[in-house]
């Protein structure tokens, strides 16, 4: 087991010692929600992991759904709703009233900001996470600096390095400077909304020292390519996962949740399965290819899917035996599904890391996916999984067949992700980072 690449001795592995300059310091993590969405879940886990290591860590959010005492919201629901709606109304005309692009961009206009919150006032370190849609704006970040706060910004998408978009997709304007934004009406203009906010971020980053944390090496490389963050202080620390709570042999008392109906289970999950970015059609095409050409595999294999479907009929063309479990929020069921699965599949077009692949491996499932992004931090081709050619459903099918036949010990998969993504390992990397920022 390692922390920041340094092997842990027996003493530190079982009794990590907080650096002296961090003892008594207060950390506040800022995120839009505490449990809704991938960034929320991993930020909430990080807060818990930091507290388990003895750090006074709390969380301030825009939307709170948990009962956790160490999480608090800003302002009233009415004020938060107004802030959210005003920003969207500001953006809508710029997109040409294209609702498909309405949530692909953010400006931070009308954001409430968090500097008035008493936990933030008392904090030594403020760790920003996913802060859009009414929570934080650029002026609010500058205000934190003026209050003397050390600022860490953990990036869960590309918004910090672009003018306004959360994911640039094929657009590379952020490498030089944003403008002519493809998410704006008629492809934008030279001095469009994206360019104006690119300039505002350029000014902010010149005036305010921020340590940027990316959740994958791929995202770090994107930052280093960008005109906004290329010269800034950037470090990669993966998201934390409760690996020790997963198990590789299914617990029989949980069989009633969903009894395996076939010898092999392929697991595919997302918050919203038919979000175009999740590439569900590619997965279906790959599975149908196996079904049509490998009847021996199809006869003993089933596909389990979980996540919201806006249009459940999209699964009608999946010829494999399958079960759609809907949106799954029960952690017990997720752990169980991972423990009964042979393969965990992700055909997303874009992932900053790939949490379902980490959790799948924690339960002993072999990942099959693309590797052009953060998923390359999770999967090593033909060693602990299969990385297929991008958008190639035939290669995904080949990877699934390989994984179904692979003899990788489930416990080995569990151990491997524990060493890389375990909550305590990640928390200690953050603590060491905080220690370096605080200084003597």
PDB file of N, CA and C in Angstrom, residues 5 179 183 247 288 346 378:
ATOM      1  N   UNK A   5       2.789   7.541  -3.687  1.00  0.00           N
ATOM      2  CA  UNK A   5       3.867   6.761  -4.268  1.00  0.00           C
ATOM      3  C   UNK A   5       4.865   6.244  -3.263  1.00  0.00           C
ATOM      4  N   UNK A 179     -13.967  30.755 -27.574  1.00  0.00           N
ATOM      5  CA  UNK A 179     -14.677  31.612 -28.508  1.00  0.00           C
ATOM      6  C   UNK A 179     -15.201  30.721 -29.613  1.00  0.00           C
ATOM      7  N   UNK A 183     -21.491  25.251 -28.393  1.00  0.00           N
ATOM      8  CA  UNK A 183     -22.714  25.096 -27.595  1.00  0.00           C
ATOM      9  C   UNK A 183     -23.591  26.342 -27.652  1.00  0.00           C
ATOM     10  N   UNK A 247     -17.386  -6.957  -1.374  1.00  0.00           N
ATOM     11  CA  UNK A 247     -16.998  -8.348  -1.173  1.00  0.00           C
ATOM     12  C   UNK A 247     -17.066  -9.071  -2.512  1.00  0.00           C
ATOM     13  N   UNK A 288     -25.601  -7.509 -28.810  1.00  0.00           N
ATOM     14  CA  UNK A 288     -26.364  -8.188 -29.865  1.00  0.00           C
ATOM     15  C   UNK A 288     -25.436  -8.957 -30.813  1.00  0.00           C
ATOM     16  N   UNK A 346     -18.651  -0.552 -19.444  1.00  0.00           N
ATOM     17  CA  UNK A 346     -18.883   0.883 -19.611  1.00  0.00           C
ATOM     18  C   UNK A 346     -18.538   1.267 -21.040  1.00  0.00           C
ATOM     19  N   UNK A 378      -7.920   3.298 -14.364  1.00  0.00           N
ATOM     20  CA  UNK A 378      -8.598   2.191 -13.678  1.00  0.00           C
ATOM     21  C   UNK A 378      -8.254   0.847 -14.305  1.00  0.00           C
TER      22      UNK A 378
END
